[in-house]
Coordinates of C-alpha atoms in Angstrom, one line a residue:
Chain A
M1 CA 57.5 28.7 -20.3
I2 CA 60.1 27.8 -17.7
D3 CA 57.7 27.7 -14.8
S4 CA 55.5 25.0 -16.3
P5 CA 56.8 21.7 -17.4
D6 CA 53.4 20.9 -18.9
T7 CA 53.8 22.6 -22.2
N8 CA 55.0 21.3 -25.5
P9 CA 57.9 23.6 -26.3
L10 CA 57.3 23.5 -30.0
D11 CA 53.6 24.3 -30.0
P12 CA 51.4 24.9 -26.9
S13 CA 48.3 23.4 -28.6
A14 CA 50.2 20.1 -29.4
P15 CA 49.9 17.0 -27.1
L16 CA 52.6 16.5 -24.5
D17 CA 55.2 13.7 -24.4
P18 CA 53.7 10.5 -23.0
L19 CA 55.0 9.8 -19.5
P20 CA 55.3 6.4 -17.9
G21 CA 52.1 5.6 -15.9
H22 CA 50.1 8.2 -17.8
V23 CA 47.3 7.2 -20.1
S24 CA 46.8 10.6 -21.7
R25 CA 49.0 13.3 -23.2
G26 CA 47.3 16.0 -21.3
R27 CA 48.2 18.4 -18.5
L28 CA 45.5 17.6 -16.0
E29 CA 46.7 14.0 -15.5
R30 CA 50.3 15.1 -15.1
V31 CA 49.3 17.6 -12.4
L32 CA 47.2 15.0 -10.5
R33 CA 49.8 12.3 -10.8
R34 CA 52.5 14.6 -9.5
G35 CA 50.4 14.8 -6.4
E36 CA 49.6 18.5 -6.7
F37 CA 46.3 19.9 -5.6
A38 CA 44.4 20.4 -8.8
V39 CA 41.9 23.0 -9.7
T40 CA 39.4 22.7 -12.5
A41 CA 36.6 25.1 -13.5
E42 CA 33.5 25.0 -15.5
L43 CA 33.1 27.2 -18.6
N44 CA 29.7 28.7 -19.1
P45 CA 28.9 27.6 -22.7
P46 CA 27.8 30.4 -25.0
D47 CA 24.5 30.5 -26.9
S48 CA 26.3 31.6 -29.9
A49 CA 28.3 30.5 -32.9
D50 CA 31.1 33.0 -32.2
P51 CA 34.4 31.3 -31.3
Q52 CA 35.6 34.5 -29.6
E53 CA 33.0 34.1 -26.9
V54 CA 34.5 30.8 -26.0
Y55 CA 38.0 32.2 -25.9
D56 CA 37.0 35.1 -23.8
R57 CA 35.2 32.9 -21.3
A58 CA 38.3 30.6 -21.1
A59 CA 40.7 33.5 -20.7
I60 CA 39.1 34.4 -17.4
F61 CA 40.5 31.3 -15.9
D62 CA 44.0 31.8 -17.3
G63 CA 46.7 30.8 -14.9
W64 CA 44.3 29.7 -12.2
V65 CA 43.0 26.3 -13.3
D66 CA 44.5 23.0 -14.6
G67 CA 41.5 22.0 -16.6
I68 CA 38.3 23.5 -18.0
N69 CA 35.1 21.6 -18.1
A70 CA 33.1 21.9 -21.3
V71 CA 29.6 21.0 -20.3
D72 CA 27.3 19.0 -22.5
A73 CA 24.0 20.8 -22.3
S74 CA 24.0 20.8 -18.5
G75 CA 20.7 21.0 -16.9
A76 CA 19.3 19.8 -20.3
N77 CA 19.6 23.4 -21.5
C78 CA 20.7 23.8 -25.1
H79 CA 24.1 25.6 -25.6
M80 CA 27.2 25.2 -27.8
S81 CA 28.2 21.5 -27.7
S82 CA 31.0 20.3 -25.6
V83 CA 32.8 18.8 -28.6
G84 CA 32.7 22.3 -30.3
I85 CA 34.0 24.1 -27.2
C86 CA 36.7 21.5 -26.7
A87 CA 37.8 21.8 -30.3
L88 CA 38.2 25.6 -29.8
L89 CA 39.9 25.3 -26.5
T90 CA 42.5 22.8 -27.8
R91 CA 43.4 25.1 -30.6
M92 CA 44.5 27.6 -28.0
G93 CA 46.3 25.0 -25.9
Y94 CA 43.9 24.8 -23.0
A95 CA 43.3 21.5 -21.3
P96 CA 39.6 20.9 -21.7
I97 CA 37.6 18.2 -19.9
M98 CA 35.0 17.1 -22.3
Q99 CA 31.7 16.2 -20.6
I100 CA 29.7 13.5 -22.4
A101 CA 26.1 13.1 -21.3
C102 CA 24.1 10.0 -22.2
R103 CA 20.9 12.0 -22.5
D104 CA 21.2 13.3 -26.0
K105 CA 23.3 10.8 -28.0
N106 CA 23.2 7.1 -28.5
R107 CA 26.2 4.8 -28.5
I108 CA 27.0 5.3 -32.2
A109 CA 27.2 9.1 -31.9
I110 CA 29.1 9.0 -28.6
Q111 CA 31.8 6.7 -29.8
G112 CA 32.2 8.9 -32.9
D113 CA 32.5 12.0 -30.8
V114 CA 35.1 10.4 -28.6
L115 CA 37.3 9.6 -31.6
G116 CA 36.7 13.1 -33.1
A117 CA 37.5 14.9 -29.8
A118 CA 40.6 12.8 -29.1
A119 CA 41.8 13.6 -32.6
M120 CA 41.4 17.3 -31.9
G121 CA 43.6 16.9 -28.8
V122 CA 41.1 16.5 -26.0
A123 CA 42.9 14.5 -23.3
N124 CA 40.2 14.4 -20.6
M125 CA 36.7 13.1 -20.8
L126 CA 34.0 13.1 -18.1
C127 CA 31.3 10.5 -18.5
L128 CA 27.9 11.5 -17.2
T129 CA 24.4 10.2 -17.3
G130 CA 23.0 13.7 -17.7
D131 CA 20.0 15.5 -16.2
G132 CA 16.6 14.5 -17.3
V133 CA 15.1 16.6 -20.2
Q134 CA 12.4 17.9 -17.9
A135 CA 15.0 20.1 -16.2
G136 CA 15.9 22.1 -19.2
D137 CA 14.5 24.6 -21.7
Q138 CA 13.2 21.9 -24.1
P139 CA 11.2 19.4 -22.0
G140 CA 9.5 18.0 -25.1
A141 CA 12.8 16.5 -26.3
K142 CA 13.3 12.8 -26.6
P143 CA 15.5 11.5 -23.7
V144 CA 18.0 9.0 -25.3
F145 CA 19.8 7.4 -22.3
D146 CA 21.1 4.6 -24.6
L147 CA 24.1 4.1 -22.3
D148 CA 24.4 5.0 -18.7
C149 CA 27.5 6.7 -17.2
M150 CA 28.8 3.3 -16.1
S151 CA 28.6 1.6 -19.5
L152 CA 29.8 4.8 -21.1
L153 CA 33.0 4.7 -19.0
E154 CA 33.4 1.1 -19.9
T155 CA 32.9 1.8 -23.6
V156 CA 35.5 4.6 -23.7
R157 CA 37.9 2.5 -21.7
T158 CA 37.5 -0.4 -24.1
M159 CA 38.1 2.0 -27.0
R160 CA 41.3 3.2 -25.4
D161 CA 42.7 0.1 -23.8
E162 CA 41.5 -2.6 -26.2
Q163 CA 41.4 -0.5 -29.3
R164 CA 38.0 -1.6 -30.3
F165 CA 34.4 -0.2 -30.5
L166 CA 31.6 -1.6 -28.4
S167 CA 30.8 -3.9 -31.3
G168 CA 34.3 -5.3 -31.3
R169 CA 35.4 -3.6 -34.5
P170 CA 39.0 -2.6 -34.2
I171 CA 40.2 1.1 -33.9
T172 CA 43.5 1.8 -35.7
S173 CA 44.6 4.6 -33.3
P174 CA 42.9 4.6 -29.9
P175 CA 41.8 7.8 -28.1
H176 CA 44.3 8.4 -25.3
V177 CA 42.0 10.0 -22.8
F178 CA 42.1 10.4 -19.0
L179 CA 38.7 9.2 -17.9
G180 CA 36.5 11.0 -15.4
A181 CA 33.1 10.5 -13.8
A182 CA 30.9 12.4 -11.5
I183 CA 29.9 11.6 -7.9
N184 CA 27.2 13.0 -5.7
P185 CA 27.8 12.1 -2.0
F186 CA 24.9 14.3 -1.1
A187 CA 22.0 12.3 -2.5
P188 CA 20.3 9.1 -1.2
P189 CA 20.9 6.1 -0.9
Y190 CA 23.9 7.4 1.1
D191 CA 25.5 4.1 2.0
F192 CA 25.4 3.0 -1.6
R193 CA 27.3 6.1 -2.9
P194 CA 30.8 4.9 -2.0
H195 CA 30.1 1.5 -3.6
R196 CA 28.9 3.3 -6.7
L197 CA 32.2 5.1 -6.8
A198 CA 33.9 1.7 -6.6
K199 CA 31.8 0.6 -9.5
K200 CA 32.8 3.6 -11.5
I201 CA 36.4 2.9 -10.9
A202 CA 35.9 -0.7 -11.9
A203 CA 34.3 0.6 -15.1
G204 CA 37.2 2.9 -15.9
A205 CA 37.0 6.2 -13.9
Q206 CA 40.5 7.6 -13.1
F207 CA 39.3 10.9 -11.7
V208 CA 35.9 12.1 -10.4
Q209 CA 34.4 15.5 -9.8
S210 CA 31.7 15.9 -7.2
Q211 CA 28.4 17.7 -7.2
Y212 CA 28.4 21.1 -5.4
C213 CA 29.6 20.6 -1.8
Y214 CA 27.9 22.8 0.8
D215 CA 27.7 20.2 3.5
V216 CA 31.3 19.4 4.6
P217 CA 30.4 17.0 7.5
M218 CA 28.5 14.9 5.0
L219 CA 31.4 14.9 2.6
R220 CA 33.7 13.9 5.4
E221 CA 31.6 11.0 6.2
Y222 CA 31.6 9.9 2.6
M223 CA 35.3 10.4 2.2
K224 CA 36.0 8.4 5.4
R225 CA 34.2 5.4 3.8
V226 CA 36.0 6.0 0.5
V227 CA 39.4 6.0 2.2
D228 CA 38.5 2.9 4.2
M229 CA 37.7 1.2 0.9
G230 CA 41.0 2.4 -0.5
L231 CA 39.3 4.1 -3.4
H232 CA 41.2 7.3 -3.1
E233 CA 44.3 5.5 -4.2
K234 CA 42.7 4.3 -7.4
C235 CA 41.1 7.5 -8.4
F236 CA 41.6 11.2 -8.0
I237 CA 38.8 12.9 -6.2
L238 CA 38.0 16.5 -7.0
V239 CA 35.3 18.2 -4.8
G240 CA 32.8 20.5 -6.5
V241 CA 32.5 23.9 -5.0
G242 CA 31.0 27.2 -6.0
P243 CA 30.0 30.6 -4.8
L244 CA 26.3 31.3 -4.1
A245 CA 25.2 34.7 -5.3
S246 CA 22.5 35.1 -2.7
A247 CA 20.2 33.3 -0.3
K248 CA 17.5 33.5 -2.9
T249 CA 19.7 31.8 -5.5
A250 CA 20.6 29.1 -3.0
K251 CA 16.9 28.4 -2.3
W252 CA 16.2 28.3 -6.0
M253 CA 19.1 26.0 -6.7
R254 CA 18.2 23.5 -4.1
S255 CA 14.6 23.2 -5.3
N256 CA 15.3 23.4 -9.0
V257 CA 18.7 22.0 -9.8
P258 CA 18.7 18.2 -9.6
G259 CA 21.0 16.7 -7.0
V260 CA 22.0 19.9 -5.2
H261 CA 21.9 19.7 -1.4
I262 CA 22.2 23.0 0.5
P263 CA 21.8 22.8 4.3
D264 CA 19.6 25.4 6.0
A265 CA 22.6 26.7 8.0
V266 CA 24.2 27.9 4.7
I267 CA 21.1 29.7 3.7
K268 CA 20.9 31.3 7.1
R269 CA 24.5 32.4 6.9
L270 CA 23.8 34.1 3.6
E271 CA 20.6 35.7 4.8
G272 CA 22.4 37.1 7.8
A273 CA 25.1 38.7 5.7
E274 CA 25.0 42.4 4.7
K275 CA 26.5 41.7 1.3
Q276 CA 25.2 38.3 0.3
K277 CA 27.4 38.0 -2.8
R278 CA 30.6 38.6 -0.8
E279 CA 29.4 36.2 1.9
G280 CA 28.8 33.6 -0.8
K281 CA 32.4 33.9 -2.0
R282 CA 33.6 33.8 1.6
L283 CA 31.6 30.7 2.2
C284 CA 33.0 29.1 -0.9
I285 CA 36.6 29.9 0.2
D286 CA 35.9 28.5 3.7
I287 CA 34.5 25.3 2.2
M288 CA 37.6 25.0 0.0
N289 CA 39.8 25.4 3.0
E290 CA 38.0 22.7 4.9
V291 CA 37.9 20.4 1.9
K292 CA 41.6 20.5 1.0
E293 CA 42.4 19.1 4.4
I294 CA 40.2 16.0 4.0
E295 CA 42.1 12.8 3.4
G296 CA 41.7 11.5 -0.1
V297 CA 40.8 14.8 -1.8
S298 CA 43.1 15.6 -4.7
G299 CA 41.6 18.8 -5.9
V300 CA 38.6 21.1 -6.3
H301 CA 36.3 21.7 -9.2
V302 CA 35.0 25.3 -9.1
M303 CA 31.6 25.8 -10.6
A304 CA 30.9 29.5 -10.5
Y305 CA 28.0 29.7 -12.8
R306 CA 27.6 33.2 -14.1
Q307 CA 30.3 34.3 -11.6
E308 CA 33.2 33.0 -13.6
E309 CA 35.1 36.2 -13.0
F310 CA 35.4 35.4 -9.3
V311 CA 37.2 32.1 -9.9
A312 CA 40.6 33.6 -9.9
E313 CA 39.9 35.5 -6.7
I314 CA 38.4 32.5 -5.0
V315 CA 41.3 30.2 -5.9
H316 CA 43.8 32.8 -5.0
E317 CA 42.3 33.6 -1.6
S318 CA 41.8 30.0 -0.6
G319 CA 45.5 29.3 -1.3
V320 CA 44.8 25.8 -2.6
L321 CA 47.4 26.1 -5.3
K322 CA 50.1 26.8 -2.6
G323 CA 51.8 29.3 -4.8
R324 CA 51.8 27.1 -7.9
K325 CA 50.9 28.8 -11.1
P326 CA 49.0 26.5 -13.5
W327 CA 49.6 26.7 -17.2
H328 CA 48.4 29.9 -18.8
R329 CA 48.3 30.9 -22.4
E330 CA 51.2 33.1 -23.5
S331 CA 49.7 35.7 -25.9
R332 CA 51.3 35.6 -29.3
P333 CA 52.3 38.6 -31.3
D334 CA 49.6 38.1 -34.0
D335 CA 46.8 37.4 -31.5
A336 CA 45.4 40.9 -31.6
V337 CA 45.5 41.0 -35.4
I338 CA 43.7 37.7 -35.7
A339 CA 41.1 38.7 -33.2
E340 CA 40.4 42.0 -34.9
R341 CA 40.1 40.3 -38.3
L342 CA 37.8 37.6 -36.8
E343 CA 35.6 40.3 -35.4
E344 CA 35.3 42.0 -38.7
I345 CA 34.5 38.7 -40.4
M346 CA 31.9 37.8 -37.8
A347 CA 30.3 41.3 -38.0
E348 CA 29.8 41.2 -41.7
E349 CA 26.3 40.4 -42.9
T350 CA 25.8 37.1 -44.7
E351 CA 23.0 36.3 -47.1
R352 CA 19.7 35.2 -45.7
P353 CA 18.3 32.5 -48.0
A354 CA 14.7 33.4 -47.0
A355 CA 15.3 36.9 -48.3
I356 CA 16.7 35.6 -51.6
V357 CA 13.8 33.3 -52.1
A358 CA 11.3 36.0 -51.3
D359 CA 12.8 38.0 -54.2
V360 CA 12.2 35.1 -56.5
V361 CA 8.6 34.8 -55.4
D362 CA 8.1 38.5 -55.9
S363 CA 9.4 38.5 -59.4
N364 CA 7.0 35.7 -60.4
Chain B
M1 CA 5.1 29.6 -53.1
A2 CA 7.1 27.4 -50.8
A3 CA 8.9 30.4 -49.4
E4 CA 5.8 31.9 -47.9
P5 CA 5.5 29.9 -44.8
A6 CA 9.2 30.3 -44.1
A7 CA 9.0 34.1 -44.5
G8 CA 5.9 34.1 -42.3
A9 CA 7.7 32.0 -39.7
A10 CA 10.6 34.5 -39.7
T11 CA 8.4 37.5 -39.0
A12 CA 6.4 35.6 -36.4
K13 CA 9.6 34.5 -34.6
P14 CA 9.8 37.1 -31.8
K15 CA 6.3 36.1 -30.6
A16 CA 7.0 32.3 -30.7
G17 CA 8.6 32.3 -27.3
K18 CA 5.4 33.3 -25.5
K19 CA 2.8 30.8 -24.9
P20 CA -0.8 31.9 -25.1
A21 CA -2.2 32.1 -21.6
T22 CA -5.0 29.7 -22.3
A23 CA -2.8 27.0 -23.9
Y24 CA -4.6 23.7 -23.5
V25 CA -2.6 21.0 -21.7
P26 CA -4.3 17.6 -21.7
A27 CA -4.2 15.7 -18.4
G28 CA -1.1 13.5 -17.9
V29 CA 1.0 15.3 -20.6
S30 CA 3.9 17.0 -19.0
P31 CA 7.7 16.5 -18.9
V32 CA 7.0 14.2 -16.0
S33 CA 4.4 12.3 -18.0
R34 CA 3.6 9.0 -16.6
A35 CA 0.1 8.0 -15.4
R36 CA 0.1 8.4 -11.7
K37 CA 0.4 5.0 -10.0
A38 CA 0.4 3.9 -6.5
Y39 CA 3.5 1.8 -7.1
T40 CA 2.1 -0.5 -4.4
I41 CA 2.8 -3.9 -6.0
R42 CA 6.3 -2.8 -7.2
L43 CA 7.2 -1.8 -3.7
W44 CA 5.7 -5.0 -2.3
S45 CA 8.1 -7.0 -4.6
V46 CA 11.0 -5.0 -3.3
R47 CA 10.0 -5.7 0.3
H48 CA 9.7 -9.4 -0.5
A49 CA 12.9 -9.6 -2.6
R50 CA 14.4 -12.5 -0.6
F51 CA 11.2 -14.5 -1.1
L52 CA 11.0 -13.7 -4.8
E53 CA 14.7 -14.6 -5.1
W54 CA 13.8 -18.0 -3.6
V55 CA 10.8 -18.4 -5.9
Y56 CA 12.8 -17.5 -9.0
A57 CA 15.6 -20.0 -8.1
R58 CA 13.0 -22.8 -8.0
F59 CA 11.2 -21.5 -11.0
S60 CA 14.3 -21.2 -13.2
G61 CA 15.3 -24.7 -12.2
M62 CA 11.9 -26.0 -13.3
F63 CA 12.2 -24.1 -16.5
L64 CA 15.6 -25.6 -17.2
T65 CA 14.3 -29.2 -16.5
L66 CA 11.6 -28.4 -19.1
H67 CA 14.4 -27.8 -21.6
P68 CA 13.6 -31.0 -23.6
L69 CA 10.0 -29.7 -23.9
W70 CA 11.1 -26.3 -25.2
N71 CA 13.5 -28.0 -27.6
A72 CA 10.7 -30.3 -28.8
V73 CA 8.3 -27.5 -29.3
G74 CA 11.1 -25.3 -30.6
Y75 CA 12.3 -22.2 -28.8
Q76 CA 11.1 -20.1 -31.6
R77 CA 7.5 -21.4 -31.3
A78 CA 7.5 -21.3 -27.5
E79 CA 8.5 -17.6 -27.6
A80 CA 5.0 -16.2 -28.1
P81 CA 3.1 -18.0 -25.4
V82 CA 5.9 -17.7 -22.9
K83 CA 6.4 -14.1 -23.6
F84 CA 2.6 -13.6 -23.1
V85 CA 2.8 -15.1 -19.6
E86 CA 6.1 -13.5 -18.7
K87 CA 5.0 -10.0 -19.7
R88 CA 1.9 -10.2 -17.6
V89 CA 3.4 -11.8 -14.5
K90 CA 6.4 -9.5 -14.4
G91 CA 4.3 -6.6 -15.5
L92 CA 2.1 -7.1 -12.5
L93 CA 4.9 -7.7 -10.0
F94 CA 7.6 -5.3 -11.2
D95 CA 6.1 -3.0 -13.8
C96 CA 8.3 -4.9 -16.3
R97 CA 9.2 -3.1 -19.5
M98 CA 10.2 -6.3 -21.4
C99 CA 13.8 -5.2 -22.1
G100 CA 14.4 -8.9 -22.7
Q101 CA 17.6 -9.0 -20.5
C102 CA 16.3 -9.2 -17.0
I103 CA 18.6 -8.2 -14.2
L104 CA 16.1 -8.2 -11.3
S105 CA 18.3 -10.4 -9.2
S106 CA 21.0 -7.8 -9.4
T107 CA 18.7 -4.9 -8.6
G108 CA 16.8 -6.1 -5.5
M109 CA 13.7 -7.0 -7.5
S110 CA 13.3 -3.3 -8.5
C111 CA 13.1 -3.1 -12.3
P112 CA 15.7 -0.6 -13.5
M113 CA 13.9 0.0 -16.8
N114 CA 11.3 2.0 -14.8
C115 CA 14.0 4.6 -14.1
P116 CA 13.3 7.5 -16.5
K117 CA 17.0 7.4 -17.4
Q118 CA 16.9 3.6 -17.6
L119 CA 20.0 3.4 -15.5
R120 CA 21.2 -0.2 -15.0
N121 CA 24.2 0.6 -12.8
G122 CA 22.9 2.5 -9.8
P123 CA 21.2 5.8 -8.9
C124 CA 22.0 9.1 -10.7
G125 CA 23.0 12.1 -8.7
G126 CA 19.6 13.7 -8.9
V127 CA 17.8 11.5 -6.3
R128 CA 15.7 13.8 -4.1
A129 CA 16.4 14.0 -0.4
N130 CA 13.2 12.0 0.3
G131 CA 14.4 9.2 -1.9
H132 CA 12.2 10.0 -4.8
C133 CA 13.0 10.4 -8.5
E134 CA 14.4 13.6 -10.0
V135 CA 12.3 13.3 -13.2
E136 CA 9.1 12.0 -11.7
P137 CA 8.8 13.5 -8.2
D138 CA 5.9 11.1 -7.2
M139 CA 7.9 8.0 -7.9
P140 CA 10.2 6.4 -5.4
C141 CA 13.7 6.2 -7.0
V142 CA 14.0 2.6 -8.4
W143 CA 17.6 2.5 -7.3
V144 CA 16.9 3.6 -3.7
Q145 CA 14.4 0.7 -3.7
A146 CA 17.0 -1.5 -5.3
W147 CA 19.5 -0.8 -2.6
K148 CA 16.8 -1.7 0.0
G149 CA 15.8 -4.8 -1.9
T150 CA 19.2 -6.3 -2.2
E151 CA 19.8 -6.2 1.5
P152 CA 17.9 -9.3 2.5
M153 CA 18.7 -11.2 -0.7
R154 CA 21.3 -13.9 -0.6
E155 CA 23.3 -12.7 -3.6
G156 CA 21.8 -9.2 -3.8
R157 CA 24.6 -7.1 -2.4
T158 CA 27.2 -9.0 -4.5
N159 CA 25.3 -8.8 -7.7
I160 CA 24.4 -5.1 -7.4
M161 CA 28.2 -4.3 -7.6
N162 CA 28.5 -5.8 -11.0
V163 CA 28.9 -3.4 -13.9
Q164 CA 26.1 -4.1 -16.3
K165 CA 26.5 -4.0 -20.0
P166 CA 24.5 -1.5 -22.1
V167 CA 21.0 -2.7 -23.0
D168 CA 20.8 -4.6 -26.3
Q169 CA 17.8 -2.9 -27.8
S170 CA 17.3 -5.6 -30.4
L171 CA 16.2 -8.0 -27.5
R172 CA 13.3 -5.8 -26.5
E173 CA 10.0 -7.5 -26.3
T174 CA 11.5 -11.0 -26.1
S175 CA 11.3 -13.5 -23.4
A176 CA 14.2 -13.3 -20.9
W177 CA 13.1 -16.5 -19.3
L178 CA 13.6 -18.5 -22.5
R179 CA 16.9 -16.9 -23.2
V180 CA 18.3 -17.6 -19.7
T181 CA 17.0 -21.2 -20.0
A182 CA 18.5 -21.7 -23.5
N183 CA 21.8 -20.3 -22.4
A184 CA 21.9 -22.4 -19.3
A185 CA 21.0 -25.5 -21.3
A186 CA 23.7 -24.7 -23.8
G187 CA 26.2 -24.2 -20.9
K188 CA 25.2 -27.6 -19.4
E189 CA 25.6 -29.2 -22.8
A190 CA 29.0 -27.7 -23.3
A191 CA 30.1 -28.9 -19.8
R192 CA 28.9 -32.4 -20.7
N193 CA 30.8 -32.6 -24.0
P194 CA 33.8 -30.5 -23.6
A195 CA 35.3 -32.0 -26.8
Q196 CA 32.8 -30.1 -28.9

C-alpha cells in the first residue's frame, strides 16, 4: 500500500504507530488531523449472526470512506450489536466508529464495552444518547438512560486520559480512542445548539457527526455561530447527508424518524422529478457540494440507509475526496478459500435442543 | 414434560408476530405512557424562574442558618419530615422526581428528570419542530423550557453550560435540601478551621 500512509505494513488489522498530537492509533483521526476532507458512512447492521453479512456490507464502501459507523440499535430497532460489528470490522482492518447509545446499557456495561472494543482495535467511539424505545420495534423495553451523551463522553475521556473508571478505580492500560459525538443543528432550541456543542467539546468530543442535513441555510447559520465561538478549531465537524429514495420516504422520515428536519422545498423537488430515486441522489450530491464549502466543515457522514450501494457513486460524483483514495482492503490470496469454507460451516445444520428433548419426552 | 411448552412455542412462532385485531389496550398504556397532564404549574415555574431563583436563595440561606437545629435534631432524623415537605413542594412546582441531587438552578427551574431520557446536560436531537418531546408528543421538551427559563435568571445562562455528572442513583428519594445544607455547613466549618 504505497498510496495510503495509514496502514500498518506488517498487518492491516493492527493498530497504527502513534503520532504526536494524536490520541488514537486509528486512521480516521490521522485523515482529519492532516486536514483532509473526511468521508464516513453508516453500515446497515444485519439481523443475523453471519459474519459474512457484515463483511459484504462493509466491502461496498471499500476505497470510498475513512470510517464506518457501526450503529448501536439505531432508532431503537434491534440488530447486531455495535461491539460485534466493530470486532468483525477490525479483523479485516477497517476503521469502525463504534456508536454507544445510553438507551440500552448502564454505566457498568458501557465502560466494560469500551475496554473490550478498544482491546479489539476500535479506535473511534461515538457517544450518543440514543432514540427513545418508543421509536423502535420493541416499545415495551425498559429505557435505561443511566448516563447521557455528555456524561458518557466525560466517562470515556476519563478512562482514556486519567486511566480510571467512573468510580476512580485505576485502569492498567487505557482505551486509546478518538472520541465523537452527535449534533443536530436542525432541532429546537436553535440558539442553544452551538452551546451544546461547546459543552460536548468540554466533555471530551473531538469530532462530531450531524443529523441528516437537508436544510443548508439552517446549517450555514449554525456553522456561522460555531465558527464565531471558535469551536471548529477544537473539534472536527462532519455533516450528515444521505440520499432520499422518494418523496414518500422523505415524508415518512420527517414524521417518523426523531430529529429529522426536511423542508417542504426538498419534498417538492423530489415530487417534481421524473425519477425520484435519481433526483434523491442528485440532491444529496448537491447538498454535499454546498456543505463542503462551508467554513468549519471537516467532512461528511453519508447515511444511505438501504441505499448503501450508492455511497461510492455519491462520493465520487460530489468530488469531496479531491482525487484522494481512502484506505481499502487488499484482498488476500486465501480470502476466497476462507469465505467458501465459512459458507459451508454456516450452512451446515446444527442440533436443535428442543428437538433432542422432544425425543426424550417421546421415549418416556 | 418441561419440553412441551417449548416445543409448542416453537410451532406457534410464525403466528407470534401478528397481534389479534381485538387486542385490549388499557387506557394510558402505550410507549408514550404517562398520564396526560396540563403541565400548567411546571410551565408557570419556568416562566417565573427568576423569582424562584430569588426565593430559593433566601430559603437556602435560612436553611443554612438552621444548621444548628438540624445538627441538634440529627440530619438522619430530620431527613424524613424534610423529605416529606420537599417532595410535596417540589412535586407541585416542578413535577419533582426526587433524584436527590437537585440541579434546578442550572436548568431554568425545569426539572430534567421529567425528560423521558433523563438528560441532565441539554436537549437530545429528537426535539420536535414545535418544541415538544420526541417520546411524549404532548409534553413540551423540558430542555426547550430550560433554555427559556435560564434567560431571566441571574446565574442561569452560566450554570446551564456546566457539564453535569451522571445521576447517583443511590441518592434517589433523599432530601436534596438537607444535603446541600449539610455540605454548605461543612464547607463553612472547613473555611473557619483550615487547620483541620
